[in-house]
């Protein structure tokens, strides 16, 4: 009554791909494969190897939303990261340096170096930057107590000319460095989250004094232990009482400059500076708390998920198919054995055991794949294939082959398996998502591959770092979308196969 | 008056590859107490015809039109609920193709036979069971069968159960869709005899669907020969089977193996056409040994045939040496040669057509062969589907129209 | 009789499988002995720490120190049963587990401090049971209803759309929905609590009857629904009335004071929706296909030919034939949901068995892992056997096959 079922694998494939869901699924899968091919070009594997470290990412803002999310901010212009590049680079800091030798009249000459670095930048965003850091590279001579390290001040100039000195510092060397020539010292001054007992911690006191001097607060108020306003807000806010809370503060738009002054006590002293005013938005997919560009991680998730899912599904389904075919075809004791094995696998709790193994051995992604395969030797595919084989067995062409004396094994491989193949394809397509999600589940629990930033891994980090609670939606949504996109591609393909092979479901 | 009169029944399925013209404008009558056999190769639309009569439609119906007069009423005009109440089983019942699977595996045979009584007449269960047992007795089943499940019955018994079920409401018309094709020969004969008895006893009219001409001739008063969704020939059984008018009927008869005959059975070459794209003109023309100009050849078919011929007679003397052949529209074929000039090719092709006409009927469709500047244009005759001609005994073949303009029933 | 023999055979096989599965879990849960080593190292480390701070001990001569250390160490190992070779121990563990002597947990305990594995499990069992049963039933009822509807409208745009929706939603596990739902309903719109099982501190506790309204509401909704699917059109008004009543009860519950039980129920809504969302598609898709498959059977076709009403064809023939496989998967998914609960419960920080599983595994608390697995496997074995039993007794075909 119903239209015929395409028997060959190729016919089934073609028919399946031609259905609407097949086309959509193929399109989605094609996109993923393209991505998988292009990603290593766009972001080489080295980038991923460096995922665990911090160096590669330190210039990115922390927990920044994707740039395009600005669209939802009600017309607000959100700050991008501003790089204040060192002197000597185009558009970098301007540098003035003079040296002077002054005699104290007793035959001693004091040698001075005066150095100024200045960079002006416009700030036109409607929100405050998320952080600000100044990196200073000072080169000076300090051998024992013979000469003094240079004195540095970092000055912040505002459009309203209410300037302030952020900090004064004398970079001191640790004793082990002292006898190395020339001495250099790199200092990073975290303006926005100064750490106690570092030079930049002075920023807080300088800010207090600045607020008092400009009559924004009383002294008592400013030195109240409860008093705290993020420096990056105060620095970029209009100068009045509203600036004392981020929610009321108004951004002061205009040209700011960062000025660094150095007085050195040798003619050879020198310095260069670099600064970053971190934005609140970044790239296409934002960043996480370790400043990773999430886009890179997300894109790398595609080839990993694809490879893991297909490899696992392929191997498991093929093994299960062969076992199912053998069990259905030979019957008897073999069949009984396979069936009992299926019962056994049904009853042992795979996921808990998998979690246990992952916890004990922290296997790499490849090892996880092997374990999963070991736990999937028999399963639902065995059952499906077995029942198909039992049906096919009764068909006439098998009888015919048998009657002219073909060997059982030969019939199995020549006639039975090819008949089962198309169904196997459907099962593979439907099993891939299961594997992708298994990997994601383990990674989510922090038990996946220790190196690769898979989607599950990213999601787990996001969850554990309170991304839900603080509303870092991009950190959650994109990996979820990635996983769902990949699995839906396969689900649609599997469904298309199902539809072609199962005439009742067909769009006739 | 005919108990069932089907007029211009059209029933197409919708599929992704296009509409399946399973039943394409079919008309026939069934007289009270008679049997009409519907005969044809499998896939020609017999079951679809039966389902269409009982309005047993799947979801993918593309067209379902025509008139079905039953008992003086056009049942096509009935609403679904009325149709269910008045026609199904009460008026027309059916022994489904693959009847052996038509029994619900989880319900006892007796209950299944009794079910129509409960559904249609609201008879209470015990009463219905009693009647069912009686009906089963009439088809030769012992009483205890009623309590058995279908899998506990043999094929022959199941078939009897199904027949008892079909007769339980005493319908006027019973459609028998290949009622014996899954049975062995002995059981087949028994069932056929049973059907004859039941017909005589209960005054039934049968539509007997089969691909087995022997059975058809045994049981039928009238025959309708179906091919590719159409009726090719219809008439009294003893005429159609003895002097078939339609070439297809002739081939069909020749393909039946005979016990007492020297002639080996001849199979009809080729396969029935794809019903999503039934051939234009006479649907049989691709397989018809006597097809000619009018039968509806089109360029595409011509090209296929010519290529096939070229492949099988490659290089033989007299075969025109063309290198390319392609269809232009429906009625023109263009030939090109590498070596010969168009004129030479045209001449050799004309010669070939003339000599090959009898062995290869498709060549008859050539109307003219013209040499153009670079190629040869072969124009084909226009064809048309042949109408069903005749009164009592009708056939749809252009040859029939020419030979017998009026109804001839040989004495 | 055949059925009895068949069942006896099945029971025997399932028992063997059960024992094997328990043994496998014992071996794996103890890391094949690796965990013993870990534990021994840990004990050694702890003893060192303890003695390092013990002034009295430090003044003793080294030989004496060593001696004391060794005796304490050996005693501890003995007490913890770590001195036996692993193979011998694995058999003892298995036998204990089979007798449901689940023993004491290594470091997990109930809220009132009991380390009895049985007590730990049964403290949490009801929470998981309630959550997943409710979610599964909601999903099953909704999915089956949707599937029937899709089958009736098979191949229409409606059916195609819903089929694709079903196929694509059930492939995603509940915890992924969980995360999205927490983000949306928990943090963005703040409708539902985002984690846990009860607020801290818990709201005042009323009488247990306060817990009833949602149960009643759900019962009325489903009751009306089932009623309607079995009665003729003219009685369906009653079903609708009952369902409306159910909605009213649900609404009343919403405005009831927020007490202990409502708090617990309110905490269950989001995880239950996540679980239900990830499985209803499997129900609707399977139901649709099964129904269409059965509808295509000759005997169903015959029923229509006989003049049965479509509704009767569906109820008497199709559903009857399609329900055994549906019931099978209902039973199996219900039990299987338990292991699936691990990550879902972890995401929602819901203190049920799944989360217990995860915590036990992370703490290498083998007795708890083995105990959980034993109970889980037992449930599964019983389900499989129960299904077998039911079929053998009900379906004449299977009966015949076994003869
Ligand atoms: N439900 C259906 N959908 C699409 N095509 C169908 C359907 N049922 C039958 N067909 C097609 O219609 C044609 C006629 O079928 P059928 O009536 O069963 O032929 P017959 O009974 O003569 O063997 C066949 O080509 C068959 O493939
Ligand atoms: S019309 Fe007659 S002669 Fe022509 S093809 Fe058809 S059956 Fe043959
Ligand atoms: Mg047929």
Short mmCIF file of N, CA, C and O and ligand atoms in Angstrom, two decimals, chain A residues 1-3 508, chain B residues 13 15 20 22 41-49 58 60 97 275, ligand 1:
data_model
loop_
_atom_site.label_atom_id
_atom_site.label_comp_id
_atom_site.label_asym_id
_atom_site.label_seq_id
_atom_site.Cartn_x
_atom_site.Cartn_y
_atom_site.Cartn_z
N UNK A 1 0.82 -1.20 0.00
CA UNK A 1 0.00 0.00 0.00
C UNK A 1 0.86 1.26 0.00
O UNK A 1 0.60 2.19 -0.72
N UNK A 2 1.83 1.26 0.82
CA UNK A 2 2.61 2.47 0.89
C UNK A 2 3.73 2.44 -0.14
O UNK A 2 4.02 1.39 -0.70
N UNK A 3 4.29 3.60 -0.37
CA UNK A 3 5.34 3.70 -1.37
C UNK A 3 6.56 2.90 -0.90
O UNK A 3 6.74 2.67 0.28
N UNK A 508 4.39 11.40 1.97
CA UNK A 508 4.30 10.63 0.73
C UNK A 508 4.04 11.49 -0.48
O UNK A 508 3.78 12.64 -0.37
N UNK B 13 -3.13 9.34 -5.55
CA UNK B 13 -2.39 9.58 -4.31
C UNK B 13 -1.42 10.73 -4.51
O UNK B 13 -0.92 10.95 -5.60
N UNK B 15 2.23 12.00 -3.67
CA UNK B 15 3.53 11.58 -3.14
C UNK B 15 4.54 12.67 -3.47
O UNK B 15 4.25 13.60 -4.21
N UNK B 20 0.19 9.88 -7.90
CA UNK B 20 0.10 8.53 -8.43
C UNK B 20 -1.30 8.36 -9.01
O UNK B 20 -2.29 8.41 -8.28
N UNK B 22 -3.47 6.17 -9.54
CA UNK B 22 -3.75 4.76 -9.26
C UNK B 22 -5.06 4.33 -9.91
O UNK B 22 -5.17 3.21 -10.41
N UNK B 41 -2.01 -6.81 -13.66
CA UNK B 41 -0.75 -7.06 -12.98
C UNK B 41 -0.75 -6.31 -11.65
O UNK B 41 -1.49 -5.34 -11.47
N UNK B 42 0.11 -6.71 -10.75
CA UNK B 42 0.07 -6.02 -9.46
C UNK B 42 0.62 -4.61 -9.63
O UNK B 42 1.48 -4.35 -10.46
N UNK B 43 0.03 -3.68 -8.91
CA UNK B 43 0.42 -2.28 -9.02
C UNK B 43 -0.40 -1.52 -10.04
O UNK B 43 -0.13 -0.35 -10.30
N UNK B 44 -1.42 -2.15 -10.63
CA UNK B 44 -2.17 -1.43 -11.66
C UNK B 44 -3.36 -0.70 -11.07
O UNK B 44 -4.08 -0.01 -11.79
N UNK B 45 -3.60 -0.82 -9.77
CA UNK B 45 -4.65 -0.02 -9.15
C UNK B 45 -5.89 -0.78 -8.74
O UNK B 45 -6.92 -0.17 -8.47
N UNK B 46 -5.79 -2.11 -8.65
CA UNK B 46 -6.98 -2.89 -8.30
C UNK B 46 -7.40 -2.62 -6.86
O UNK B 46 -8.57 -2.31 -6.59
N UNK B 47 -6.44 -2.74 -5.95
CA UNK B 47 -6.77 -2.52 -4.56
C UNK B 47 -7.23 -1.08 -4.34
O UNK B 47 -8.17 -0.82 -3.58
N UNK B 48 -6.59 -0.17 -5.05
CA UNK B 48 -6.98 1.23 -4.91
C UNK B 48 -8.44 1.41 -5.33
O UNK B 48 -9.19 2.16 -4.69
N UNK B 49 -8.84 0.71 -6.38
CA UNK B 49 -10.24 0.78 -6.81
C UNK B 49 -11.16 0.32 -5.69
O UNK B 49 -12.15 0.98 -5.36
N UNK B 58 -6.29 6.92 2.61
CA UNK B 58 -5.17 7.34 3.46
C UNK B 58 -5.15 8.86 3.55
O UNK B 58 -6.05 9.54 3.05
N UNK B 60 -2.91 10.78 2.18
CA UNK B 60 -2.30 11.46 1.03
C UNK B 60 -3.14 11.29 -0.23
O UNK B 60 -2.69 10.76 -1.23
N UNK B 97 -7.18 -7.50 0.84
CA UNK B 97 -5.96 -8.14 0.37
C UNK B 97 -5.09 -8.39 1.59
O UNK B 97 -5.01 -7.59 2.50
N UNK B 275 3.23 5.01 -12.23
CA UNK B 275 1.94 5.69 -12.27
C UNK B 275 2.00 7.16 -11.89
O UNK B 275 1.00 7.87 -11.97
N1 LIG D 1 -1.15 5.04 0.14
C1 LIG D 1 -0.50 5.11 -1.03
N2 LIG D 1 0.27 6.17 -1.29
C2 LIG D 1 0.93 6.28 -2.46
N3 LIG D 1 0.90 5.38 -3.43
C3 LIG D 1 0.15 4.29 -3.24
C4 LIG D 1 -0.57 4.10 -2.02
N4 LIG D 1 -1.23 2.93 -2.11
C5 LIG D 1 -0.93 2.42 -3.32
N5 LIG D 1 -0.10 3.24 -4.01
C6 LIG D 1 0.41 3.05 -5.37
O1 LIG D 1 -0.67 2.98 -6.21
C7 LIG D 1 -0.46 2.02 -7.24
C8 LIG D 1 -1.58 1.03 -7.30
O2 LIG D 1 -1.56 0.24 -6.15
P1 LIG D 1 -2.65 -0.89 -5.83
O3 LIG D 1 -3.97 -0.28 -5.94
O4 LIG D 1 -2.30 -1.49 -4.52
O5 LIG D 1 -2.39 -1.93 -6.99
P2 LIG D 1 -2.82 -3.46 -7.08
O6 LIG D 1 -3.82 -3.73 -6.03
O7 LIG D 1 -3.35 -3.57 -8.44
O8 LIG D 1 -1.59 -4.24 -6.91
C9 LIG D 1 0.87 1.40 -6.93
O9 LIG D 1 1.83 2.00 -7.77
C10 LIG D 1 1.15 1.75 -5.52
O10 LIG D 1 2.52 1.92 -5.29
#
